[in-house]
Short mmCIF file of C-alpha atoms in Angstrom, two decimals:
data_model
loop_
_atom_site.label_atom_id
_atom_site.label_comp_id
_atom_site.label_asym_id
_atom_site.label_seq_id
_atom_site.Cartn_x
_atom_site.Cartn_y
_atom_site.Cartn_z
CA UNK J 1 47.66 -43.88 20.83
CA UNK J 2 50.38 -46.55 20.35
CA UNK J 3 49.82 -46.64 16.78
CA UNK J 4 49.90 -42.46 16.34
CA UNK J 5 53.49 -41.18 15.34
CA UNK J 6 54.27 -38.13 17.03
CA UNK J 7 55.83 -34.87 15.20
CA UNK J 8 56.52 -31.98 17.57
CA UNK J 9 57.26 -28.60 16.17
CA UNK J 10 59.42 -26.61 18.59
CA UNK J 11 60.73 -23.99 16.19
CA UNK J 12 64.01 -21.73 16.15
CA UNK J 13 65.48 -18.32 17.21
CA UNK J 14 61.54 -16.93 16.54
CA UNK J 15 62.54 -13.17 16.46
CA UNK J 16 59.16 -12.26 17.97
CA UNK J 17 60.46 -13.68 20.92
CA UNK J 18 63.46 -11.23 21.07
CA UNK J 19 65.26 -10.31 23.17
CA UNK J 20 64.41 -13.22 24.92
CA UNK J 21 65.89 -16.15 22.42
CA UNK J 22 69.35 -16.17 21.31
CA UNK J 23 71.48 -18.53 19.82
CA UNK J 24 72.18 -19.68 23.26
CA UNK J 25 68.95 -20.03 23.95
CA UNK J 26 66.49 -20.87 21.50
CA UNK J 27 62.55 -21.14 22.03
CA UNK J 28 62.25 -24.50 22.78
CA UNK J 29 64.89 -24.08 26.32
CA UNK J 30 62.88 -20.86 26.80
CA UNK J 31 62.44 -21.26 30.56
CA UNK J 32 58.60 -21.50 32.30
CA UNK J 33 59.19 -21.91 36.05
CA UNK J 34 62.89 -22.80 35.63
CA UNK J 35 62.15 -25.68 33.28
CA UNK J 36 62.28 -25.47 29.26
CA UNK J 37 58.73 -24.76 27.72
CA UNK J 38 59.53 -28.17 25.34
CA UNK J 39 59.76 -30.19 28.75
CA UNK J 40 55.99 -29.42 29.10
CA UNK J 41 54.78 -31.20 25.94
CA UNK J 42 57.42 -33.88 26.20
CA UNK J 43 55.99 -34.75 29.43
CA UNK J 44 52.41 -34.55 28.58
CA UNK J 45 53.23 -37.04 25.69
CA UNK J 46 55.19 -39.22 27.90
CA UNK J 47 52.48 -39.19 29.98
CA UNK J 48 50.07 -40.41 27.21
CA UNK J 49 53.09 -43.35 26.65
CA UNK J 50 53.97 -41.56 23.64
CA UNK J 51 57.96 -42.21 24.37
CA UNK J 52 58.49 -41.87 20.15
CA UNK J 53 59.02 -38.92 18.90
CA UNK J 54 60.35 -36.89 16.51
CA UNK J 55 61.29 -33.31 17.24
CA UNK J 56 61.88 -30.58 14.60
CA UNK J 57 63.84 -27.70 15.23
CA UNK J 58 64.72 -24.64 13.05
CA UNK J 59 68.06 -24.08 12.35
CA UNK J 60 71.07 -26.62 12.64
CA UNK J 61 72.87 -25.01 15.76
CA UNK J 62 69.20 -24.84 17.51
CA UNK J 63 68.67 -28.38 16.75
CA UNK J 64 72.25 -29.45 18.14
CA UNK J 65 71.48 -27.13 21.43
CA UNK J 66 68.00 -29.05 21.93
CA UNK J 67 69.23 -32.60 20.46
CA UNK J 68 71.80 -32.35 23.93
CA UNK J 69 69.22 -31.16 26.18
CA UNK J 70 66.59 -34.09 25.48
CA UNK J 71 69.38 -36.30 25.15
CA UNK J 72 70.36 -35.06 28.84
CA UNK J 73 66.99 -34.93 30.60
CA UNK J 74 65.17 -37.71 28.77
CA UNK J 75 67.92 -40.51 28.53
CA UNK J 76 66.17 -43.75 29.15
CA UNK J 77 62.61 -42.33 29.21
CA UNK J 78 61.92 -41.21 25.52
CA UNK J 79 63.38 -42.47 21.78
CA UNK J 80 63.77 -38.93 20.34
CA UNK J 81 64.86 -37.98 17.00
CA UNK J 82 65.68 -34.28 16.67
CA UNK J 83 65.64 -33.25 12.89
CA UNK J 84 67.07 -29.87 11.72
CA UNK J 85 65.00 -27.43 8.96
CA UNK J 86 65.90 -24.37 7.39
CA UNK J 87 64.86 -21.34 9.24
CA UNK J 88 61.54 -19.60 8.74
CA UNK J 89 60.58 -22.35 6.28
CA UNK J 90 57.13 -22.82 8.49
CA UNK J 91 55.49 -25.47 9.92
CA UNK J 92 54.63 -26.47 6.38
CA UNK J 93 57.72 -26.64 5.63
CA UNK J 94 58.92 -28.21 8.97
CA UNK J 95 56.37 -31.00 8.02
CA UNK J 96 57.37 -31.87 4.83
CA UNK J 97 61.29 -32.18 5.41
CA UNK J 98 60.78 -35.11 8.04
CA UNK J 99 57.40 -36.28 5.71
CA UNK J 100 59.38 -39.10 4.27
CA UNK J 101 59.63 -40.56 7.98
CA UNK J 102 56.04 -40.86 8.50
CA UNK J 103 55.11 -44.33 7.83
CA UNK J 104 51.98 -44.94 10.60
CA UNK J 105 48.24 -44.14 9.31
CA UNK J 106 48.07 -41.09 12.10
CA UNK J 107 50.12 -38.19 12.64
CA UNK J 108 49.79 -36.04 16.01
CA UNK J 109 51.36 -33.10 15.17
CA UNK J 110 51.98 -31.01 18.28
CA UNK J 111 53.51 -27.53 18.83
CA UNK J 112 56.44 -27.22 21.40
CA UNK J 113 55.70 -24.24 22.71
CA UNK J 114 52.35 -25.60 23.93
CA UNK J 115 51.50 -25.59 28.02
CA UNK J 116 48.52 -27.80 28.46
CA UNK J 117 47.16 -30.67 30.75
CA UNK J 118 44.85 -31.64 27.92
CA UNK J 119 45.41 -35.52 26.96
CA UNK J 120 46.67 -36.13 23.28
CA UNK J 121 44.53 -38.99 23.58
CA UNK J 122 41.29 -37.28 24.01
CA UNK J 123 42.18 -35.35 20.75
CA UNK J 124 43.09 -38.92 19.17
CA UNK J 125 40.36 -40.88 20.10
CA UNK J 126 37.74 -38.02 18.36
CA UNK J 127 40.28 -38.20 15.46
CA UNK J 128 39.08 -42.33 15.11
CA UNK J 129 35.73 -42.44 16.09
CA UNK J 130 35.06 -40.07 12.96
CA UNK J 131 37.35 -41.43 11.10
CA UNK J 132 38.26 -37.96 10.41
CA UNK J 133 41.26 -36.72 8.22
CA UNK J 134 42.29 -33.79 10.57
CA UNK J 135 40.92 -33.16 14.05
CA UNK J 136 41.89 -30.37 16.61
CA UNK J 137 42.52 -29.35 19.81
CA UNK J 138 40.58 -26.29 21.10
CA UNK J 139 40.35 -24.44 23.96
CA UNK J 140 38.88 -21.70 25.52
CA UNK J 141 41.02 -18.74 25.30
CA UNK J 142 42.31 -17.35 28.37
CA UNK J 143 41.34 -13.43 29.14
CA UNK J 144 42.87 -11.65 32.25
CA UNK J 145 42.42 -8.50 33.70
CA UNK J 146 44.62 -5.55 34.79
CA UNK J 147 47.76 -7.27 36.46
CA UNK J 148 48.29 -5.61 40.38
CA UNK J 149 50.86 -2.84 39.59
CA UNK J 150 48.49 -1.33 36.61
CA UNK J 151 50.61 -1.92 34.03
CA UNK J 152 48.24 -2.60 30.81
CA UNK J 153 50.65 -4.73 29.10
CA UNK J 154 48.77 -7.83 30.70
CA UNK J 155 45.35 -6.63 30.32
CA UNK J 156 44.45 -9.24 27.37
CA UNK J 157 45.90 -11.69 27.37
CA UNK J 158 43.73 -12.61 23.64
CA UNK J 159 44.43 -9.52 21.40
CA UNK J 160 42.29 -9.34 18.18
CA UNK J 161 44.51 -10.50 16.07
CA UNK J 162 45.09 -14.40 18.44
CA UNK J 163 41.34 -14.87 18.04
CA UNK J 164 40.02 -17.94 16.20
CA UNK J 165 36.60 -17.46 14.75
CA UNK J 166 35.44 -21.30 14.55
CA UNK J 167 32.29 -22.61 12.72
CA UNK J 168 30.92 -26.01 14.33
CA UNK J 169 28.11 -27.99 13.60
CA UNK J 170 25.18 -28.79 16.35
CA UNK J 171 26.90 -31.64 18.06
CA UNK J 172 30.60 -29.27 18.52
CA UNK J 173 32.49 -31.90 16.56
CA UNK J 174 32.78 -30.98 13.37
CA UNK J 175 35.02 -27.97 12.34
CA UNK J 176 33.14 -26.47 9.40
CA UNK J 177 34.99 -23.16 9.53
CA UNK J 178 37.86 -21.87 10.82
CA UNK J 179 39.17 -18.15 10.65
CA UNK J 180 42.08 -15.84 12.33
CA UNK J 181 40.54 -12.76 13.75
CA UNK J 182 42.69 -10.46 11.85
CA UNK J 183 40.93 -11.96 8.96
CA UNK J 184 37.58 -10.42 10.14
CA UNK J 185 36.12 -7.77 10.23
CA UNK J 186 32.62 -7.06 10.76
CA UNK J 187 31.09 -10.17 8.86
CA UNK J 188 32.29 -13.76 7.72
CA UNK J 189 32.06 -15.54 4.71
CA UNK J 190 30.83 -19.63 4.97
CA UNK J 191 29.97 -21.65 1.88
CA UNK J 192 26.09 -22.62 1.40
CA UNK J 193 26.40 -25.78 0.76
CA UNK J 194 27.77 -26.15 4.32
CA UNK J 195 24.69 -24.75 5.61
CA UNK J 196 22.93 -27.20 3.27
CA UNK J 197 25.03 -30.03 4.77
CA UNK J 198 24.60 -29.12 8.41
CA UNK J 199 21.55 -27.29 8.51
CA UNK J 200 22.58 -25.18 11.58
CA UNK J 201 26.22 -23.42 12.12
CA UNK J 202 27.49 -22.43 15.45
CA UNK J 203 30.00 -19.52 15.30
CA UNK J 204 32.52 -19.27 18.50
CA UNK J 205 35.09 -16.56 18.82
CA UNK J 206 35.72 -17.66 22.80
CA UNK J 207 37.95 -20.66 21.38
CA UNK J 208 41.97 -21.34 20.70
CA UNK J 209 43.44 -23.10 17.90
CA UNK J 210 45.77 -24.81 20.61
CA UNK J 211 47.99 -26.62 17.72
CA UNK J 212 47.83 -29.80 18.63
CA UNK J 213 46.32 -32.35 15.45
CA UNK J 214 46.09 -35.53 14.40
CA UNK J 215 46.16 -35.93 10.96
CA UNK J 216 45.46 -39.07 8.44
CA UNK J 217 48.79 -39.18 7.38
CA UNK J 218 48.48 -40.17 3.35
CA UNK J 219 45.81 -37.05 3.18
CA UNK J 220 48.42 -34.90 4.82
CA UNK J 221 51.53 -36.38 2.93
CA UNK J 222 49.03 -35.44 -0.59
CA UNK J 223 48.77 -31.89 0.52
CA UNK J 224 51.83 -31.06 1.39
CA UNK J 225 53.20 -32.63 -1.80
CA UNK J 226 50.49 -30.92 -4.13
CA UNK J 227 50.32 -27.54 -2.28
CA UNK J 228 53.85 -26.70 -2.20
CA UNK J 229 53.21 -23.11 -1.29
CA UNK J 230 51.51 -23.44 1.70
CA UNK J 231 53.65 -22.42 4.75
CA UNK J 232 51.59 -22.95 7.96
CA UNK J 233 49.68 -25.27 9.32
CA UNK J 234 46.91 -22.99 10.87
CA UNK J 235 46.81 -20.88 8.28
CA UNK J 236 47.32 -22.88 5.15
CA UNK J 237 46.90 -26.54 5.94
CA UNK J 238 43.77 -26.65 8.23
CA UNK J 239 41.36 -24.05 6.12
CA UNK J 240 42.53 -25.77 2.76
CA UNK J 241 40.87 -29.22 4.30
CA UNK J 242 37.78 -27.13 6.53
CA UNK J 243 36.68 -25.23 3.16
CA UNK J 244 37.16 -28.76 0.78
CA UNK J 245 35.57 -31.12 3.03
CA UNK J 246 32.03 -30.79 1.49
CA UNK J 247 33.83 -31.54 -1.96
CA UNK J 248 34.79 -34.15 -3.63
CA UNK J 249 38.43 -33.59 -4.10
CA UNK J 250 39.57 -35.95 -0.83
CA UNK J 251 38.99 -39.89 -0.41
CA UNK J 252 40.17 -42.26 1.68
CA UNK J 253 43.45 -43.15 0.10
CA UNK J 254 44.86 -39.02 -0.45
CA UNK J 255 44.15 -36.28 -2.61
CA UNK J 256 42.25 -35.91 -5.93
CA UNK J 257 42.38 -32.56 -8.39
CA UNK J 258 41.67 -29.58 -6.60
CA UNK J 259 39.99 -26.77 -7.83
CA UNK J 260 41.20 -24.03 -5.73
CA UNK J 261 42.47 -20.88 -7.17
CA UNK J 262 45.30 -19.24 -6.98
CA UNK J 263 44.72 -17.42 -3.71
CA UNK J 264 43.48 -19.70 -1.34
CA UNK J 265 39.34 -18.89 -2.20
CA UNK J 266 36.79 -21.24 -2.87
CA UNK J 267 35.92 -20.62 -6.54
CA UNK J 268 33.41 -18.16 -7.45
CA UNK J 269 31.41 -21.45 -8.66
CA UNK J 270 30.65 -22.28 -5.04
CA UNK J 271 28.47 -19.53 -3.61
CA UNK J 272 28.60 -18.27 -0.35
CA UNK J 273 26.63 -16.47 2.53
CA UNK J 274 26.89 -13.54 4.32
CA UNK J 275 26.34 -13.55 8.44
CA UNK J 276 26.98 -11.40 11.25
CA UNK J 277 29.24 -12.81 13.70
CA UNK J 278 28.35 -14.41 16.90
CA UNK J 279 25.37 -15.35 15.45
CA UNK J 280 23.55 -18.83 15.39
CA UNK J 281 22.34 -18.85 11.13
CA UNK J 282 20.33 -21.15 9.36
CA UNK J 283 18.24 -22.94 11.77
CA UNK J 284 16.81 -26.49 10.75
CA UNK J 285 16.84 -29.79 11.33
CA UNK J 286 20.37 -30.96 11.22
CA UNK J 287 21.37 -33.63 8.80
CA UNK J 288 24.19 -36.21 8.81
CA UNK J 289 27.54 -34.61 7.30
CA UNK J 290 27.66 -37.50 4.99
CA UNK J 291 24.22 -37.38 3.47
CA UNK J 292 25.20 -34.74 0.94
CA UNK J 293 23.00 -36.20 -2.03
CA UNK J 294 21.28 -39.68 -1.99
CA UNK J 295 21.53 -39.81 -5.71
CA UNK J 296 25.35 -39.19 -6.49
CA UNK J 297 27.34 -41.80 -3.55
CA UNK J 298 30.57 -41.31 -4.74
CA UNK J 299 31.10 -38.05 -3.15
CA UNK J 300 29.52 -39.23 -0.19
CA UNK J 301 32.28 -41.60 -0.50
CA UNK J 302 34.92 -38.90 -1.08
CA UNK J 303 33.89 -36.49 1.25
CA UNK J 304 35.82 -36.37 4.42
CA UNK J 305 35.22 -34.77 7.64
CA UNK J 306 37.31 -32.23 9.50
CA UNK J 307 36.75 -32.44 13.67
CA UNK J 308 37.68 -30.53 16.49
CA UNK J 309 38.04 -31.69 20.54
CA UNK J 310 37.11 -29.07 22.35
CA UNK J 311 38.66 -28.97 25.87
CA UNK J 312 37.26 -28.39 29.37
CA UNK J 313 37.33 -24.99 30.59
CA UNK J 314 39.00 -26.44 33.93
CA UNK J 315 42.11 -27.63 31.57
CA UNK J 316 44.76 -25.36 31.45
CA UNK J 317 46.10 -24.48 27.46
CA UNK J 318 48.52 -21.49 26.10
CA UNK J 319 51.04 -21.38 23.75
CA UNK J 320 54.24 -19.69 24.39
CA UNK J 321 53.93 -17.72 21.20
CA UNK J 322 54.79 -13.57 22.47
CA UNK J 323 56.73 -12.02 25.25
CA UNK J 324 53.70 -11.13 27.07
CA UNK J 325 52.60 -14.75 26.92
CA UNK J 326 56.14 -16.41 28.21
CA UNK J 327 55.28 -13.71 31.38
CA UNK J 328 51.63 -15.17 31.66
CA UNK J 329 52.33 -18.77 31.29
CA UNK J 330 55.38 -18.17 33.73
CA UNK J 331 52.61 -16.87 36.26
CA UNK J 332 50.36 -19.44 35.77
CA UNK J 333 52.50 -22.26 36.08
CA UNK J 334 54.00 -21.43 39.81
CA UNK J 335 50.16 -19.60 40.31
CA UNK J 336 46.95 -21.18 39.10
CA UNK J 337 48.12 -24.16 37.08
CA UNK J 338 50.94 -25.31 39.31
CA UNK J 339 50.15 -28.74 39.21
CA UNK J 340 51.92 -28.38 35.38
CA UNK J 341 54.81 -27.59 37.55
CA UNK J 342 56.14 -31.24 38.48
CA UNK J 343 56.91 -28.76 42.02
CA UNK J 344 55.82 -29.29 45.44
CA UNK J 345 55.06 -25.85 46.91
CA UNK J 346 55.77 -24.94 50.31
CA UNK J 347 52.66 -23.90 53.12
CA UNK J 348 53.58 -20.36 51.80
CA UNK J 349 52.40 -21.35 48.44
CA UNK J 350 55.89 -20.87 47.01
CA UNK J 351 59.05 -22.75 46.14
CA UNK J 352 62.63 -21.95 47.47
CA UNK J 353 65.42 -23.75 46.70
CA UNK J 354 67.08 -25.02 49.89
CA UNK J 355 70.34 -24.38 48.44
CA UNK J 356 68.80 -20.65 48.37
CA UNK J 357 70.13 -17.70 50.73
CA UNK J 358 67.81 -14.81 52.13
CA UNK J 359 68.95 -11.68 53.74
CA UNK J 360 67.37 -10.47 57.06
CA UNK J 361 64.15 -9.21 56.68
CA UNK J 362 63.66 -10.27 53.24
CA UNK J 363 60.42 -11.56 52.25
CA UNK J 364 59.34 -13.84 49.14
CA UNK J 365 55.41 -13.90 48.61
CA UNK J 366 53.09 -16.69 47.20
CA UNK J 367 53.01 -17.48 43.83
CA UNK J 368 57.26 -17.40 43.43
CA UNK J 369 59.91 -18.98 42.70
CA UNK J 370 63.72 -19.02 43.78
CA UNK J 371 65.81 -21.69 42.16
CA UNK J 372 69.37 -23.25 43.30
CA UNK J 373 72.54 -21.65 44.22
CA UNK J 374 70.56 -18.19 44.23
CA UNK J 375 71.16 -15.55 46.78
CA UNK J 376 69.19 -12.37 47.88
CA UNK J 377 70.87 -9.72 50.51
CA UNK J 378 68.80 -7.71 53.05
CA UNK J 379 65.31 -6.24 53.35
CA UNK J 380 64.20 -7.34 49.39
CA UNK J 381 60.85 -8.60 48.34
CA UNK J 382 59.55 -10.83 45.57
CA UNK J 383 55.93 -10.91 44.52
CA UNK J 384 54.71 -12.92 41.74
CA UNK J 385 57.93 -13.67 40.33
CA UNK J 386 60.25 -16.44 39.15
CA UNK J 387 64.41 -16.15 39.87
CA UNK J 388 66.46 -18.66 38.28
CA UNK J 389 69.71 -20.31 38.95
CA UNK J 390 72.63 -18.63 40.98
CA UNK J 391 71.83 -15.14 40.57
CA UNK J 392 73.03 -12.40 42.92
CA UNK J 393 70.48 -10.09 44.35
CA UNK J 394 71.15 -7.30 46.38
CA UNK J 395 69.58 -5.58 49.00
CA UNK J 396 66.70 -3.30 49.03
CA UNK J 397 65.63 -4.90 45.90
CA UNK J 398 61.75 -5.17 44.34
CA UNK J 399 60.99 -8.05 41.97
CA UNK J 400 57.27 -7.69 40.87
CA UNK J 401 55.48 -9.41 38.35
CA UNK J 402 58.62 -10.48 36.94
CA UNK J 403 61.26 -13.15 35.62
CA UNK J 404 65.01 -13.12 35.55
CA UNK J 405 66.48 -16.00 34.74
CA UNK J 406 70.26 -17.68 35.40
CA UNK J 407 73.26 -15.68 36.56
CA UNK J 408 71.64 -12.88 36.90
CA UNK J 409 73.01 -10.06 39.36
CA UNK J 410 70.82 -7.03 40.77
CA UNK J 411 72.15 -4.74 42.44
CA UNK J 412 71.47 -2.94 45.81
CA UNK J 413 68.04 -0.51 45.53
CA UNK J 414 66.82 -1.83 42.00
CA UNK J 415 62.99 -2.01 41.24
CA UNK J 416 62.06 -4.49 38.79
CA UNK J 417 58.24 -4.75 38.13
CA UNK J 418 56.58 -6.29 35.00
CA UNK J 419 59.92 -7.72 33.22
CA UNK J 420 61.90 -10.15 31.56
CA UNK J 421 65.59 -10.11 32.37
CA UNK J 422 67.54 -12.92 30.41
CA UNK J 423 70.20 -14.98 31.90
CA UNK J 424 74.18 -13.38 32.63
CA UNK J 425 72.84 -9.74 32.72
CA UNK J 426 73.71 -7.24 35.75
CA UNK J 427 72.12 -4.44 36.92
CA UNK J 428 73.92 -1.44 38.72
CA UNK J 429 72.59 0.21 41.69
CA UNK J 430 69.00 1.92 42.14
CA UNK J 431 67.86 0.73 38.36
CA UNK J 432 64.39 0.73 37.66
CA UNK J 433 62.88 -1.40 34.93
CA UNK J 434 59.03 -1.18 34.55
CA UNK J 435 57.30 -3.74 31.24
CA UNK J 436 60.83 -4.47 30.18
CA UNK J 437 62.86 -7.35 28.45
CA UNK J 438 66.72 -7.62 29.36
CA UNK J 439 69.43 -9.26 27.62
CA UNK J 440 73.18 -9.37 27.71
CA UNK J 441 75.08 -7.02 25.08
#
C-alpha cells in the first residue's frame, strides 16, 4: 500500500443532509457516536499505514473548518493536505482539481463519509494482482426491519433508488457491469461481446458500490482530461471504463480515441442483449477475459480489466450519504458494530461519560451514549440513543431512537423518539418530536 497515494473525498455543506450540515458544521464533522464521520476513514487508513493523504473538501470555509480539525486531532499521526473545490463541482470535478498532485502509479480514492472495517489493502492488493485499471469495493447492502417504536422511516435501510445492479464474471472479480437501480426497470441492457468474452454473467442486486477505488492513475488522469463532462465517479467514471473494457480504446500507458456518443451509450455498432434481472444468462464454458481474438493481439494488448473486491458479509460498510443513514450508522456504531467505535462499553453495554450527571431514578439503556459535561434531571430514560457534549436534559424526559448532539437543552416532560436534534437548540417544556431533524434558527 506504501506506494498507493491516497485521495479522500469528504465533500461540503451536501444540502441533502439538511438540516443537519451548516456552515458550522459541514459533512465531514457530521458526528457518528460523538466523533466526526471523516475520523472513521482517517483511521481505517491510518490503520492500513496510509499516514499520506490528501483530503478534498467542497467549499473554501468547509475546507478551513476541516483543515483545523485534522490538524487538531491528527497532529503527529498523519501528513494531511486539505485542498479546497468549488461547490457541487462533483467528485469528478473534486478529482481533477488536485489531479496535477498525483504523481504515484495508484490512486485509492476513498469517500469520507464511508463507515467500514474493510482493509484498503484488500481492495489494493485485487487492484495488482490483475493489474487492473479500476477495482472496487463492494459490499453487501445492509436491509433492516421496522425500528421498535413503528416508525417506518427505518424500515429500508436500501431504497430502490441506492441499489447497485452489478454484472460479474464466474470467479466474482471482474466488474463487467455496473448499474444504479433507478436506472432499471424491469430488464437490463449488457453488451454481447461481454457475454462472448466471459461466457457466463452473474447479475447481483444484494451489493453496494461502497466508494472506495483504486485506480491506475495515468488511465484515470486520461479520462478525466478527455471527458470533461463527466461529474461523478459512480456514475460517470466507473461505467465509462466497465462498458469500454472489452474495447480497444485503453492501454497500458492512458487513453486512446473513444467512440462513445454523446450520451454516455455504447454505439449502436456494438449490439446488445436483453435479460431479465436476477438471472444467471449465457451459460458456457468461461474463457479468459483477455482471450478476446487469437488472431488480432493488439487489442488483447489494449484491453484492460475493470475488478471489484467484494467484502465479507461479517464486515461492517455504509456511507453516510441521507438523514436516515447518519441515524442508522449512529445506531450501529454504539450497537452492532461498536468495535468501529474506538469506545470501551460499560457491563450495561453502554457508554457514560464520568464527567456525566443522572437524576434519581433515571435510567440509560444498552446501546447509548452520554458524552462529557452532559447532565440529565430526574426520572428520564434513554433507549437507543446518542447525547453529545454538555447538554441540559430535564426531567421526565424520553430519548428514543434518537441523536442530539452538543449544547443541547430539553426541557422537563419532552418526548423525543426517532430524531435528529443539531447542536445549541432548546426545547421548551412537554415537546414532542416524533421522525424529526432539529436545528438552531
Amino acid at each position: 500500500m506504501m506506494d498507493f497515494q491516497v485521495v479522500v473525498l469528504a465533500g461540503g455543506t451536501a444540502k441533502k443532509l439538511a438540516p443537519l450540515v451548516s456552515k458550522e458544521v459541514p459533512k465531514a464533522l457530521l458526528p457518528v457516536a460523538n466523533r466526526p464521520v471523516l475520523s472513521y476513514v482517517l483511521e481505517l487508513l491510518e490503520s492500513s499505514n496510509l499516514k499520506d493523504l490528501i483530503v478534498v473538501v467542497e467549499g473554501e470555509d468547509a475546507a478551513l473548518r476541516v483543515g483545523g480539525w485534522i490538524s487538531g486531532a491528527y497532529v503527529d499521526r498523519l501528513h494531511v493536505e486539505v485542498a479546497a473545490v468549488p461547490e457541487d463541482v462533483g467528485t469528478a470535478g473534486a478529482l481533477r482539481a488536485v489531479a496535477h498532485h498525483l504523481t504515484a502509479n495508484d490512486v485509492l480514492i476513498v469517500s469520507g463519509d464511508l463507515v467500514s472495517d474493510v482493509p484498503p489493502g484488500a481492495v489494493a492488493a485485487t487492484h495488482r494482482r490483475h493489474g487492473a485499471v479500476v477495482t472496487t469495493l463492494l459490499c453487501y447492502a445492509p436491509v433492516s426491519g421496522p425500528s421498535d417504536t413503528g416508525s417506518s422511516a427505518g424500515k429500508d435501510k436500501v431504497k430502490k433508488s441506492r441499489y447497485n445492479i452489478v454484472g460479474l464474471d464466474p470467479t466474482r472479480q471482474l466488474l463487467l457491469h455496473i448499474a444504479a437501480g433507478a436506472e432499471v426497470e424491469k430488464d437490463i441492457r449488457v453488451q454481447k461481446n461481454i457475454l462472448r468474452a466471459v461466457g457466463q454473467l452473474e447479475i447481483r442486486a444484494d451489493l453496494m458500490d461502497a466508494h472506495m477505488y483504486a485506480f491506475k492513475r495515468t488511465v484515470l488522469q486520461d479520462v478525466l482530461d478527455q471527458k470533461d463532462t463527466f461529474h461523478s465517479i459512480r456514475q460517470d467514471v466507473l461505467p465509462y471504463l466497465v462498458r469500454t473494457q472489452l474495447r480497444s480504446e485503453i492501454s497500458a500507458n492512458g487513453l486512446h480515441k473513444v467512440e462513445d456518443n454523446a450520451n454516455g451509450r455504447v454505439s449502436s455498432q456494438n449490439y446488445v442483449t436483453w435479460m431479465s434481472q436476477h438471472r444467471e444468462i449465457a451459460p458456457s464454458a468461461y474463457q479468459e477475459l483477455l482471450a478476446l481474438s487469437p488472431r488480432s493481439p493488439e487489442n488483447a494488448l489494449r484491453t484492460h480489466k475493470c475488478c471489484a473486491y467484494i467484502a465479507s458479509k461479517s464486515k461492517y460498510c455504509a456511507r453516510l450519504n441521507s438523514i436516515q443513514a447518519f441515524s442508522d450508522i449512529n445506531r450501529d456504531v454504539v450497537g452492532e458494530a461498536s468495535h468501529l467505535s474506538g469506545y470501551s462499553f460499560s457491563s450495561q453495554n453502554n457508554i457514560i461519560h464520568p464527567s456525566a450527571e443522572l437524576g434519581s431514578k433515571t435510567t440509560v439503556g444498552p446501546q447509548c451514549m452520554l458524552a462529557e459535561g452532559s447532565q440529565m434531571g430526574d426520572k428520564c430514560s434513554v433507549k437507543r440513543s446518542i447525547i453529545g457534549r454538555h447538554c441540559r436534559i430535564g426531567s421526565n424526559v424520553k430519548i428514543v431512537n434518537s441523536v442530539v448532539m452538543n449544547h443541547v437543552t430539553i426541557e422537563d416532560g419532552c418526548l423525543v423518539q426517532g430524531s435528529v436534534i443539531c447542536s445549541n437548540v432548546h426545547l421548551q417544556e412537554r415537546v414532542v418530536l416524533k421522525d424529526c431533524q432539529i436545528s438552531p434558527m
